[in-house]
N, CA, C and O atoms as a DFTB+ gen file, in Angstrom:
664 C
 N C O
     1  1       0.832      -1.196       0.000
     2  2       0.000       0.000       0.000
     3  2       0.874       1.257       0.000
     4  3       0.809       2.302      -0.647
     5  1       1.494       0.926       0.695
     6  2       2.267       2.354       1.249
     7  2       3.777       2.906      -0.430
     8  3       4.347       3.970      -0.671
     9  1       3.817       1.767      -1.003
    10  2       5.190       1.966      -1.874
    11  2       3.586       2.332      -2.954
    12  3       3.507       3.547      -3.129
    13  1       2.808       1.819      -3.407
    14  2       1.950       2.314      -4.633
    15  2       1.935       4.033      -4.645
    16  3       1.999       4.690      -5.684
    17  1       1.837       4.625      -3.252
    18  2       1.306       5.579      -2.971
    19  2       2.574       6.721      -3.708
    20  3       2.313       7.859      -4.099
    21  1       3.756       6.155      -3.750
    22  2       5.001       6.558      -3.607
    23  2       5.307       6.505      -5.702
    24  3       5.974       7.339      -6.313
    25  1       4.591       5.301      -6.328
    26  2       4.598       5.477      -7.693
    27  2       4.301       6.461      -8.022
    28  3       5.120       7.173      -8.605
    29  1       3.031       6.883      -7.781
    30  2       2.099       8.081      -7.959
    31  2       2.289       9.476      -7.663
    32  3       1.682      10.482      -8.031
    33  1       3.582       9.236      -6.677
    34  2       4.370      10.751      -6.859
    35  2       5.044      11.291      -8.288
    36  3       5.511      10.501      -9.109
    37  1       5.033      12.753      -8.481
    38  2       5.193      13.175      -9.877
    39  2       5.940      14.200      -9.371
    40  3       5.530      14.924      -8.464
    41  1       7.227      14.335     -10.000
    42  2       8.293      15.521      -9.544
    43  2       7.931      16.625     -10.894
    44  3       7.282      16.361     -11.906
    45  1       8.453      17.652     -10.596
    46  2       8.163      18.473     -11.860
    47  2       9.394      18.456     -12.507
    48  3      10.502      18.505     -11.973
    49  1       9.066      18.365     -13.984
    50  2      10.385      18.221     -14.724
    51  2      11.019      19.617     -14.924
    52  3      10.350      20.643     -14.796
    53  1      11.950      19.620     -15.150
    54  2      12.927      21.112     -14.955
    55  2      13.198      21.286     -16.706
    56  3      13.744      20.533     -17.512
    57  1      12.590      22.549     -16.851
    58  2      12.590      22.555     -18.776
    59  2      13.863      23.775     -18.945
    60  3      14.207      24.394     -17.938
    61  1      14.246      23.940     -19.733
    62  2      15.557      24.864     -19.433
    63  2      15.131      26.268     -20.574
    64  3      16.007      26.518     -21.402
    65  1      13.758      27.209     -20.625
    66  2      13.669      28.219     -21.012
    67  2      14.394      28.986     -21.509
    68  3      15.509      28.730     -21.056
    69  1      14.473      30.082     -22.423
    70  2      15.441      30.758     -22.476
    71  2      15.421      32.024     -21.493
    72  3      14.479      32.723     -21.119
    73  1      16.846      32.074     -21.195
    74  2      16.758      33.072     -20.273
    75  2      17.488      34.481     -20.354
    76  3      18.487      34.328     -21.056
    77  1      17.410      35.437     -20.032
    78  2      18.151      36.400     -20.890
    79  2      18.449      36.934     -19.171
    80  3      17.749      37.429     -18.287
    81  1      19.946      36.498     -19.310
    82  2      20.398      37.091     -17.436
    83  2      20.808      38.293     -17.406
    84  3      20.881      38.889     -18.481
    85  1      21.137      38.885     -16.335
    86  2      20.919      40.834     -16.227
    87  2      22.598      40.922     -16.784
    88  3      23.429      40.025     -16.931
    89  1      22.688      42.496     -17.027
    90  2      23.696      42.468     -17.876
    91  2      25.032      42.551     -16.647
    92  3      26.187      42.333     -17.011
    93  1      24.692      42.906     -15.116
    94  2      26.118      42.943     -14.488
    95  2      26.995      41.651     -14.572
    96  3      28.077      41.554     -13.993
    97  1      26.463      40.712     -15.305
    98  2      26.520      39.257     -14.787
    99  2      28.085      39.314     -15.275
   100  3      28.898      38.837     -14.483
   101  1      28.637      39.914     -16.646
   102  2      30.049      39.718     -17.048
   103  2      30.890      40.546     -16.564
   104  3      32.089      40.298     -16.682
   105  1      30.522      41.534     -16.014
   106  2      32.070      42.235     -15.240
   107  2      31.638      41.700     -13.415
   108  3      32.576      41.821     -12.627
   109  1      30.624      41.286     -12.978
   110  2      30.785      40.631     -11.868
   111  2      31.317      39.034     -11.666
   112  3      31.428      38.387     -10.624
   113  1      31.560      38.706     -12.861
   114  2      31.880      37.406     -13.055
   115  2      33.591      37.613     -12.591
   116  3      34.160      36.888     -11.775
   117  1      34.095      38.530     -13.169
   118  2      35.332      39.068     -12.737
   119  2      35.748      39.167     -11.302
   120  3      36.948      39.296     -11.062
   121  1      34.860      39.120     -10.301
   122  2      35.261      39.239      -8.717
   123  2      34.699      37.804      -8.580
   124  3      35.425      36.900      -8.165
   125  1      33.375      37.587      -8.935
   126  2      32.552      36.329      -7.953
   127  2      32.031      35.507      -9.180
   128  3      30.855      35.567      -9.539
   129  1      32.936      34.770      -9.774
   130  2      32.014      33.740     -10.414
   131  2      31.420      32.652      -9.787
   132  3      30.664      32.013     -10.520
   133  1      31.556      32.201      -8.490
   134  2      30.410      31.309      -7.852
   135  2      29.139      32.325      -7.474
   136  3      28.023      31.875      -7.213
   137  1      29.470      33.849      -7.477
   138  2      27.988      34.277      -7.357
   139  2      27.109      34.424      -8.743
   140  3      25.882      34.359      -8.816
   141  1      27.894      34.605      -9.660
   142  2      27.175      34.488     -11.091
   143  2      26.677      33.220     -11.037
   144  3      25.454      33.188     -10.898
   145  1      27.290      32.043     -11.108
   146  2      26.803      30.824     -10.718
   147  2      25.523      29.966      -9.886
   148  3      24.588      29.211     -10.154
   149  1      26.147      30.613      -8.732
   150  2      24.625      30.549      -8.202
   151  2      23.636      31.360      -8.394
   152  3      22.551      30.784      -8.314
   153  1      23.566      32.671      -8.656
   154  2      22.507      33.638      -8.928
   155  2      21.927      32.991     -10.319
   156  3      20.729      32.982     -10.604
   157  1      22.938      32.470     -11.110
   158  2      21.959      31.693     -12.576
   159  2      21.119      30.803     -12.217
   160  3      19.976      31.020     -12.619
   161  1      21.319      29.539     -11.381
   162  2      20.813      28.461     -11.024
   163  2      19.239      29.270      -9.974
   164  3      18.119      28.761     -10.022
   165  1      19.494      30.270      -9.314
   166  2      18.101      30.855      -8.667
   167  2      17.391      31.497      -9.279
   168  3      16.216      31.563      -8.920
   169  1      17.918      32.336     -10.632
   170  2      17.068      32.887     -11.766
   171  2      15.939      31.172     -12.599
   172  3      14.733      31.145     -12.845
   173  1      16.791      30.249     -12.761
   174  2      16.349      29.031     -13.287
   175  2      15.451      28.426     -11.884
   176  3      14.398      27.952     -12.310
   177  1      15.530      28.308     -10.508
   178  2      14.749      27.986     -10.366
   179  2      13.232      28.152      -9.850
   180  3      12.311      27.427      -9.472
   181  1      13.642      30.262     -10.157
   182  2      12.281      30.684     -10.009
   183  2      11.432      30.279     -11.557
   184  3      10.285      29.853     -11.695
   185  1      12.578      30.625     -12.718
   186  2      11.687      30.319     -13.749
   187  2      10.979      28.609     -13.643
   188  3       9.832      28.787     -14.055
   189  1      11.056      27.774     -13.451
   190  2      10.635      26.484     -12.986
   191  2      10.124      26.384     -11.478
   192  3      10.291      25.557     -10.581
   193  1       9.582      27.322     -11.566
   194  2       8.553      27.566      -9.812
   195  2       9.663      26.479      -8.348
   196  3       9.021      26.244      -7.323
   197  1      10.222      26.278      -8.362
   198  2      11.230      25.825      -7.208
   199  2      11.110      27.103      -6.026
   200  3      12.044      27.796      -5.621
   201  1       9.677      27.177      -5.618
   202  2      10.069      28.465      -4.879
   203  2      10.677      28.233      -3.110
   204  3      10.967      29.075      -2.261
   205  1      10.695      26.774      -3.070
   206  2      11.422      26.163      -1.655
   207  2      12.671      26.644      -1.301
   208  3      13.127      26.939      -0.196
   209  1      13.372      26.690      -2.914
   210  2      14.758      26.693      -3.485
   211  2      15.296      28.303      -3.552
   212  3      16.317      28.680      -2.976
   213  1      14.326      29.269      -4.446
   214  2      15.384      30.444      -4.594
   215  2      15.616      30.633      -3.499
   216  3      16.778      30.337      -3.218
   217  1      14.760      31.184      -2.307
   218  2      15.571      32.157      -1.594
   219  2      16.522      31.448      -0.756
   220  3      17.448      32.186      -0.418
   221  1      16.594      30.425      -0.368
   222  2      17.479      29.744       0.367
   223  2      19.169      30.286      -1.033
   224  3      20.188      30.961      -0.888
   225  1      18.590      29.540      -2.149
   226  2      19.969      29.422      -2.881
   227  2      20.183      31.376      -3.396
   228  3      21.267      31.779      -3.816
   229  1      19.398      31.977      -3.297
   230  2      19.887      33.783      -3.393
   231  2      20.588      34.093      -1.960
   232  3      21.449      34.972      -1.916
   233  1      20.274      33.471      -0.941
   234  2      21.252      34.002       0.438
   235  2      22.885      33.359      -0.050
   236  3      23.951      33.932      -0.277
   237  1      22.540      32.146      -0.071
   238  2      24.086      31.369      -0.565
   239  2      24.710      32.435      -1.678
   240  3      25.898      32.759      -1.681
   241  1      23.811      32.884      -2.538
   242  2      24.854      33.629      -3.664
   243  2      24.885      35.336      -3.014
   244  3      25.383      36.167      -3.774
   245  1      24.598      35.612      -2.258
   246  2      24.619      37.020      -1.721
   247  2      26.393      36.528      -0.985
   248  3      27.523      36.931      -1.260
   249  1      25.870      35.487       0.028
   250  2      27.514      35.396       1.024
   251  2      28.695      35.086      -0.298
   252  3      29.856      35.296       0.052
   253  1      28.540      34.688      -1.530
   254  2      29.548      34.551      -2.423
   255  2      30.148      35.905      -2.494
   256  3      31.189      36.205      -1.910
   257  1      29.318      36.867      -3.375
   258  2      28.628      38.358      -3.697
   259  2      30.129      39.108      -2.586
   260  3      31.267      39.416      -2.940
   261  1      29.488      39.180      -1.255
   262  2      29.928      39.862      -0.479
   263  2      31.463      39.679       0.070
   264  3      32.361      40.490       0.294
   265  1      31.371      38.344       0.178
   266  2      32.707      37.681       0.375
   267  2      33.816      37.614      -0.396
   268  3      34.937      37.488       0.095
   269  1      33.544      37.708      -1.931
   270  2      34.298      37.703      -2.998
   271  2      34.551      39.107      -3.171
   272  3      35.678      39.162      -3.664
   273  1      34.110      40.249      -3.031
   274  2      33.870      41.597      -3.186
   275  2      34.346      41.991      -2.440
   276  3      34.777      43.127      -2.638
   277  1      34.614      41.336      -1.040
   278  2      35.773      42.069       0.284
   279  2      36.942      41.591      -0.092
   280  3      37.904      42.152       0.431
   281  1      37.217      40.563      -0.979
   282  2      38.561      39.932      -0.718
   283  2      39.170      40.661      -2.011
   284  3      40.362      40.778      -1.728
   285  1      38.957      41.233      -3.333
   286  2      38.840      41.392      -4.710
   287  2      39.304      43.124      -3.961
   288  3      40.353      43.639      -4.350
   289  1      38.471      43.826      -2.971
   290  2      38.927      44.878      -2.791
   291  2      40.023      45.167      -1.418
   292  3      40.202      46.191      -0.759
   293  1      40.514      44.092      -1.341
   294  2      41.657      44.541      -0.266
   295  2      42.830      44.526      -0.751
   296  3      43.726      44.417       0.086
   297  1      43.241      44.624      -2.203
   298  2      44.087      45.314      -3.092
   299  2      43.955      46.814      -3.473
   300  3      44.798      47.642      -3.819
   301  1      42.575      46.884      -3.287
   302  2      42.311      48.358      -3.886
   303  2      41.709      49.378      -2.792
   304  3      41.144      50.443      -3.043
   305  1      41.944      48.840      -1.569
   306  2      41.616      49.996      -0.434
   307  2      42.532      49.640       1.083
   308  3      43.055      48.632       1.558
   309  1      42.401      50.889       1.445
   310  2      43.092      50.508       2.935
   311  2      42.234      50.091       3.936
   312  3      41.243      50.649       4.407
   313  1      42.786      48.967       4.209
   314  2      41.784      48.481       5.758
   315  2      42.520      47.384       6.158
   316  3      43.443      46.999       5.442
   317  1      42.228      46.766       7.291
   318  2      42.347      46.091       8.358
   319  2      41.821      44.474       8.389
   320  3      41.846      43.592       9.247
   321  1      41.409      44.548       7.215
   322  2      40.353      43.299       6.816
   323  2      41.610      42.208       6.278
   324  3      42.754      42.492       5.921
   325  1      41.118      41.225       6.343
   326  2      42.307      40.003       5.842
   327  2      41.337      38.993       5.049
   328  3      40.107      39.004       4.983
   329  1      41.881      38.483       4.710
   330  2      41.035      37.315       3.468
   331  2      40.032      36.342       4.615
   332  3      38.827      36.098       4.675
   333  1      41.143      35.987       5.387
   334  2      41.094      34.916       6.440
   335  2      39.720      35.853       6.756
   336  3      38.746      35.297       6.249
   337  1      39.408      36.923       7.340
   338  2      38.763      37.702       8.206
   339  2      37.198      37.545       7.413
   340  3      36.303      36.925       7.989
   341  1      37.021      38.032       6.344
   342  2      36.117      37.652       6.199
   343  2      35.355      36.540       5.268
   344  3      34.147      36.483       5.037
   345  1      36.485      35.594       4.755
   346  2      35.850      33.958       4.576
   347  2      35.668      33.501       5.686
   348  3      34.740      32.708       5.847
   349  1      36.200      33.737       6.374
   350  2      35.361      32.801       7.918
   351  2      34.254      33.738       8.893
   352  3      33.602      33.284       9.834
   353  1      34.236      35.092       8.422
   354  2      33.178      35.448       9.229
   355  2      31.531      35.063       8.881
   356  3      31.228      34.450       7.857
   357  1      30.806      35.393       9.611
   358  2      29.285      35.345       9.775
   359  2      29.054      36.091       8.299
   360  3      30.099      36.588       7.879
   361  1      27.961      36.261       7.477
   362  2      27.339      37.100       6.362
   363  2      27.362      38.145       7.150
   364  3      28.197      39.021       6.923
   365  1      26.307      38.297       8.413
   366  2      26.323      39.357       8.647
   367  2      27.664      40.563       9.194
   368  3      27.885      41.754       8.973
   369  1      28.221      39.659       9.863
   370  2      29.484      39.983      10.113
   371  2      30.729      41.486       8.564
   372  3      31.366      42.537       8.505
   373  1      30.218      40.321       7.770
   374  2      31.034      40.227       6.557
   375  2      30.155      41.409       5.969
   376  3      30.641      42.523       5.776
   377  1      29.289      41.207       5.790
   378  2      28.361      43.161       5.427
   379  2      28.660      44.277       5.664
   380  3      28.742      45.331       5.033
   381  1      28.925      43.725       7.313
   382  2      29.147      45.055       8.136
   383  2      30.254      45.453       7.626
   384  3      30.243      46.624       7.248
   385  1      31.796      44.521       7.397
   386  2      32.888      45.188       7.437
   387  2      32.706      45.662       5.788
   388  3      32.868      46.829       5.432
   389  1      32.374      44.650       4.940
   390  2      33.151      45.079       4.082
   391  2      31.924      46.436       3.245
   392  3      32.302      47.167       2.329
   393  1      30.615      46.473       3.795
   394  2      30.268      47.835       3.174
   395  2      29.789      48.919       4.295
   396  3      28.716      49.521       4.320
   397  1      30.953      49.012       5.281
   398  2      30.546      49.954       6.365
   399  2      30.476      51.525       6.113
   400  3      30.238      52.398       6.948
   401  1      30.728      51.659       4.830
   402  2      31.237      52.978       4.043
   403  2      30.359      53.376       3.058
   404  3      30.239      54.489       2.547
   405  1      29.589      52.071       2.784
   406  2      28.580      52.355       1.844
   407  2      27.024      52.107       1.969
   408  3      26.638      50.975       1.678
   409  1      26.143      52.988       2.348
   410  2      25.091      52.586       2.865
   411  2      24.049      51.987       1.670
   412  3      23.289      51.123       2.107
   413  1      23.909      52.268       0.411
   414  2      23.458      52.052      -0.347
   415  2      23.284      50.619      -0.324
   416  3      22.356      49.926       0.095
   417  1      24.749      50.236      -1.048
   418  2      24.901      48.482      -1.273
   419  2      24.868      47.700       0.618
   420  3      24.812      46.493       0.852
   421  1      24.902      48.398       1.283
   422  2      24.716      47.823       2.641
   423  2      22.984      47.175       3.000
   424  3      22.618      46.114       3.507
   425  1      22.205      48.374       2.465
   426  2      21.202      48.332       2.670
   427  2      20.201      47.523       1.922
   428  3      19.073      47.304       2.363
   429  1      20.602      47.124       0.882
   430  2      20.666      46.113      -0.605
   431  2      20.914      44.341       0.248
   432  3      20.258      43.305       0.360
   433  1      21.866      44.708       0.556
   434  2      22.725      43.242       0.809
   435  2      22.014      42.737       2.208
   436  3      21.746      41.541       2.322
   437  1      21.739      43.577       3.174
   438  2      21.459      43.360       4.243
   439  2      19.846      42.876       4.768
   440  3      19.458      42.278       5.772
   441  1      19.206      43.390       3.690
   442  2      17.472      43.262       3.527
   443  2      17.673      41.962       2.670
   444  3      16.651      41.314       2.897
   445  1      18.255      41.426       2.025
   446  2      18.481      40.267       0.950
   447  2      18.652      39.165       1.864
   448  3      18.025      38.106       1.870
   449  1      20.016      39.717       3.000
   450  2      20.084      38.523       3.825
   451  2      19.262      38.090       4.572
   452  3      18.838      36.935       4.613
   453  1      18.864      39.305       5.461
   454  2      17.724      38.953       6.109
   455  2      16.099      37.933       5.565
   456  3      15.664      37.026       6.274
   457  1      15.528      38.287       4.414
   458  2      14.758      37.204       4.164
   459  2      15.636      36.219       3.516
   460  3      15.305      35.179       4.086
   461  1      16.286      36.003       2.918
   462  2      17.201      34.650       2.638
   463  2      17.117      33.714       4.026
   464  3      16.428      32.695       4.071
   465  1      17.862      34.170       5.077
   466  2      17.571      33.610       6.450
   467  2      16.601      32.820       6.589
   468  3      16.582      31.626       6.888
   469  1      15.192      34.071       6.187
   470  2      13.830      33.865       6.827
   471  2      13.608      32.355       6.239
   472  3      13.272      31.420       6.965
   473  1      13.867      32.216       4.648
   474  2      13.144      31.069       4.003
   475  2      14.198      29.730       4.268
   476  3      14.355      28.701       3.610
   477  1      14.582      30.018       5.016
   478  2      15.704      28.756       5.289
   479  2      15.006      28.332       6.882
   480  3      15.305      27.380       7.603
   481  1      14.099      29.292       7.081
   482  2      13.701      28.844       8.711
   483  2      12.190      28.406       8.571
   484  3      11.378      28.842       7.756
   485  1      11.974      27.359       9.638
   486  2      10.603      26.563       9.462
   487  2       9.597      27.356       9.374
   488  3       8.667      27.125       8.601
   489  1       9.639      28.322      10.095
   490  2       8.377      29.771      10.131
   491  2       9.126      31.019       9.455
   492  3       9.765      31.915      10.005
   493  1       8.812      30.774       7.886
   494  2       9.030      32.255       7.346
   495  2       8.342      33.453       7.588
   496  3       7.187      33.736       7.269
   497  1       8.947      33.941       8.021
   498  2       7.928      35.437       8.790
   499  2       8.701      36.745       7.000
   500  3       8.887      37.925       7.296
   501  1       8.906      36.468       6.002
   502  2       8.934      37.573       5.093
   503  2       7.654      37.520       4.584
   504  3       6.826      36.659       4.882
   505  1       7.452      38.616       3.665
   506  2       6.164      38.836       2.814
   507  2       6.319      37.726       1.564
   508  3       7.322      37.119       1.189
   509  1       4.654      37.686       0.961
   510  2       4.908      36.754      -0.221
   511  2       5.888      37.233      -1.334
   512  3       6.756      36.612      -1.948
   513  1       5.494      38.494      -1.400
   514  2       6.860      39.126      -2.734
   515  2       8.599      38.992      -2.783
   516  3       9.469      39.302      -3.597
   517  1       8.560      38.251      -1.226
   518  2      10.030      38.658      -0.833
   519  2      11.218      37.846      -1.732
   520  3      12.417      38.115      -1.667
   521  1      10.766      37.054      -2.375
   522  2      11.711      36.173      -3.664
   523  2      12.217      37.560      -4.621
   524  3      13.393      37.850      -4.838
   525  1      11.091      38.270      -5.089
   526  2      11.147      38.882      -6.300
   527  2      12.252      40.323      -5.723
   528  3      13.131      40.976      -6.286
   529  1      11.492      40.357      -3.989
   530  2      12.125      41.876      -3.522
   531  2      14.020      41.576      -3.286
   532  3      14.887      42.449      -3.269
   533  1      14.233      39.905      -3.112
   534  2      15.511      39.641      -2.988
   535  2      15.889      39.910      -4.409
   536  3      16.544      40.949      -4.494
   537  1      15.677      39.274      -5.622
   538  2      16.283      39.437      -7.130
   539  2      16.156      41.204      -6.984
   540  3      17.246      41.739      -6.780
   541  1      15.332      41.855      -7.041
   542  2      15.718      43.296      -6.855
   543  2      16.710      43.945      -6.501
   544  3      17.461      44.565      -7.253
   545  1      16.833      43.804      -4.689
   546  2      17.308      44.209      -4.133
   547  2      19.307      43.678      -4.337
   548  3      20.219      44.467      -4.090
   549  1      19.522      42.217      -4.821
   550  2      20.389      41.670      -5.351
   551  2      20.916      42.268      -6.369
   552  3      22.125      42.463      -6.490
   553  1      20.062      42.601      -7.170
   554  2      20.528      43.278      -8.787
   555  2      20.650      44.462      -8.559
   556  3      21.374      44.839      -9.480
   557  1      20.360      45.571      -7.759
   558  2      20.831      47.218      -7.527
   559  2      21.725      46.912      -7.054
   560  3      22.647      47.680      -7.328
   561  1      22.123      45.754      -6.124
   562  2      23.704      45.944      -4.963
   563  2      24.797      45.693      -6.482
   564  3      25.831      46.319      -6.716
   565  1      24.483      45.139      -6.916
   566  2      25.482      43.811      -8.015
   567  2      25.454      45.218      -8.664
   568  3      26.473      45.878      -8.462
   569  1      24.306      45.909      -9.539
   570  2      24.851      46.937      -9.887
   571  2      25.970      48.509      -9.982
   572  3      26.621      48.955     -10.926
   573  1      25.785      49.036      -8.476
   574  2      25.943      49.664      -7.517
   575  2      27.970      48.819      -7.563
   576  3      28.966      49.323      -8.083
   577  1      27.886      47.863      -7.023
   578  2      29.445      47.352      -7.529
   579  2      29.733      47.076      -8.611
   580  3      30.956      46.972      -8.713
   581  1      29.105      46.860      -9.699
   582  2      29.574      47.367     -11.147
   583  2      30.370      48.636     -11.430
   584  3      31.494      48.761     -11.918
   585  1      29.276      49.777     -10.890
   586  2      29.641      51.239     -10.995
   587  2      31.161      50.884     -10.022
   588  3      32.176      50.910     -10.717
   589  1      31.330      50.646      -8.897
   590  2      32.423      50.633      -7.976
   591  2      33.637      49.957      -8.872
   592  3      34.490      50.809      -9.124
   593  1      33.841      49.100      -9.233
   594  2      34.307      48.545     -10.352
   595  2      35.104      49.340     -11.143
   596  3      36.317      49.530     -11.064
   597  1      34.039      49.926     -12.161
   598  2      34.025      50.835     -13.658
   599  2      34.830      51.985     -12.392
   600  3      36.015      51.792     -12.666
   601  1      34.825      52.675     -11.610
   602  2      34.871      53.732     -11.150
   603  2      36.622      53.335     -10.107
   604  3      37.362      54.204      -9.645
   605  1      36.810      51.996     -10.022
   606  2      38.025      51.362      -9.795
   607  2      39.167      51.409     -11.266
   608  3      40.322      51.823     -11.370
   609  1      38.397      50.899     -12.080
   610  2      39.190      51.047     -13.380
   611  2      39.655      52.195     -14.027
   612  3      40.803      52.462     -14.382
   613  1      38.360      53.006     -14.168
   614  2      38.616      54.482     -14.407
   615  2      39.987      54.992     -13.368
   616  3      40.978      55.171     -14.074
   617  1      40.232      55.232     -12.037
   618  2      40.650      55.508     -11.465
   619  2      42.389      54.840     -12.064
   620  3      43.501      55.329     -11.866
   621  1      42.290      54.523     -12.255
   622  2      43.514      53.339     -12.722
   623  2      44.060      54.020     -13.599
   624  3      45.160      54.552     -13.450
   625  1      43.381      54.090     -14.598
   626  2      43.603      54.953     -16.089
   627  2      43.986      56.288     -15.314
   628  3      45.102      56.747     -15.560
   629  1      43.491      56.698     -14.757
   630  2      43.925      58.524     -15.015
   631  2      45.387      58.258     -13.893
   632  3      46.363      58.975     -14.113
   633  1      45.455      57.425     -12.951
   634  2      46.293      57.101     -12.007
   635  2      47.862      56.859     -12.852
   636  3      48.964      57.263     -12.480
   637  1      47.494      55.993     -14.203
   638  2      48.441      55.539     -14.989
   639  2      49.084      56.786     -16.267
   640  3      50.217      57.086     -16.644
   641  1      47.929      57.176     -16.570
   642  2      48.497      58.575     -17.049
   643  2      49.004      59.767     -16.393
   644  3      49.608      60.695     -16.930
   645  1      48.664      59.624     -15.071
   646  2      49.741      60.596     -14.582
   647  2      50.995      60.581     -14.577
   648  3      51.761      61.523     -14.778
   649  1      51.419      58.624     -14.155
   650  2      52.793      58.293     -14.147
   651  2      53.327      58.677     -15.479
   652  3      54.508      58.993     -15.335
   653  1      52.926      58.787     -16.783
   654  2      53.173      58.759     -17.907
   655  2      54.084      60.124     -18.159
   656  3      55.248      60.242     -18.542
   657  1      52.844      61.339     -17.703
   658  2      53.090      62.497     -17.829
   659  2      54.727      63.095     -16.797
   660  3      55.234      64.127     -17.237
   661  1      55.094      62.754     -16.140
   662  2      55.887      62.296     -14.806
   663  2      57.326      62.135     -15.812
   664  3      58.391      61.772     -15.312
């Protein structure tokens, strides 16, 4: 009785749509390609309704995000931070230090984590929208360090033509 019941289960098949992913995806691939990585696989499994799945797997690609983005900029700023320091810290931990300067992408990253958390816990206390408000709120931060990025590079260039002029 009990194994018939178990035939009659039906998984949903996973169809692979086309998907057209946001455009930070290739110069962020440059700091965090396990967050491009995972952020693809949570774009795919909202498109295939897996909604058990995104937000759990958008927190996992936020701690990539953040973690890869502190370590990528402790060549390009002064601080106190060590690799060690924040691959082994907490997410939240790791927010704090590495965008304590920037409230924007802080405030992005930090509302993301927080329901990410939520759907990983037996009583989700976020709103129903909160999948869509994480891909949002994910894609202005990811953006927001694009610009940081472009605005790293730029800096480079005029940095390098000075030596020139010299």
């Amino acid at each position: 009785m009990y194994s018939d019941s178990l035939e009659t289960l039906a998984l949903p098949t996973l169809h692979r749509p086309s998907i057209n992913y946001p455009v930070f995806f290739k110069k962020i691939s440059t700091v965090s390609p396990k967050f491009v990585e995972i952020y693809k696989q949570c774009i795919q499994a909202q498109n295939n309704e897996l909604v058990e799945l995104t937000g759990i797997g958008l927190r996992r690609a936020i701690e990539f995000l953040v973690k890869d983005y502190g370590i990528f900029m402790l060549n390009h700023s002064d601080t106190d931070l060590t690799k060690e320091k924040i691959s082994k810290d907490s997410l939240y931990n790791a927010i704090q230090d590495v965008f304590k300067d920037d409230t924007f992408i802080f405030e992005y990253i930090d509302e993301s984590r927080w329901i990410g958390n939520n759907k990983t816990h037996y009583t989700d206390t976020s709103e129903d929208d909160s999948i869509n408000e994480m891909f949002n709120f994910i894609e202005a931060a990811a953006n927001l360090i694009v610009a940081k990025l472009t605005s790293l590079k730029a800096r480079n260039h005029r940095n390098g033509r000075s030596k020139k002029k010299d």
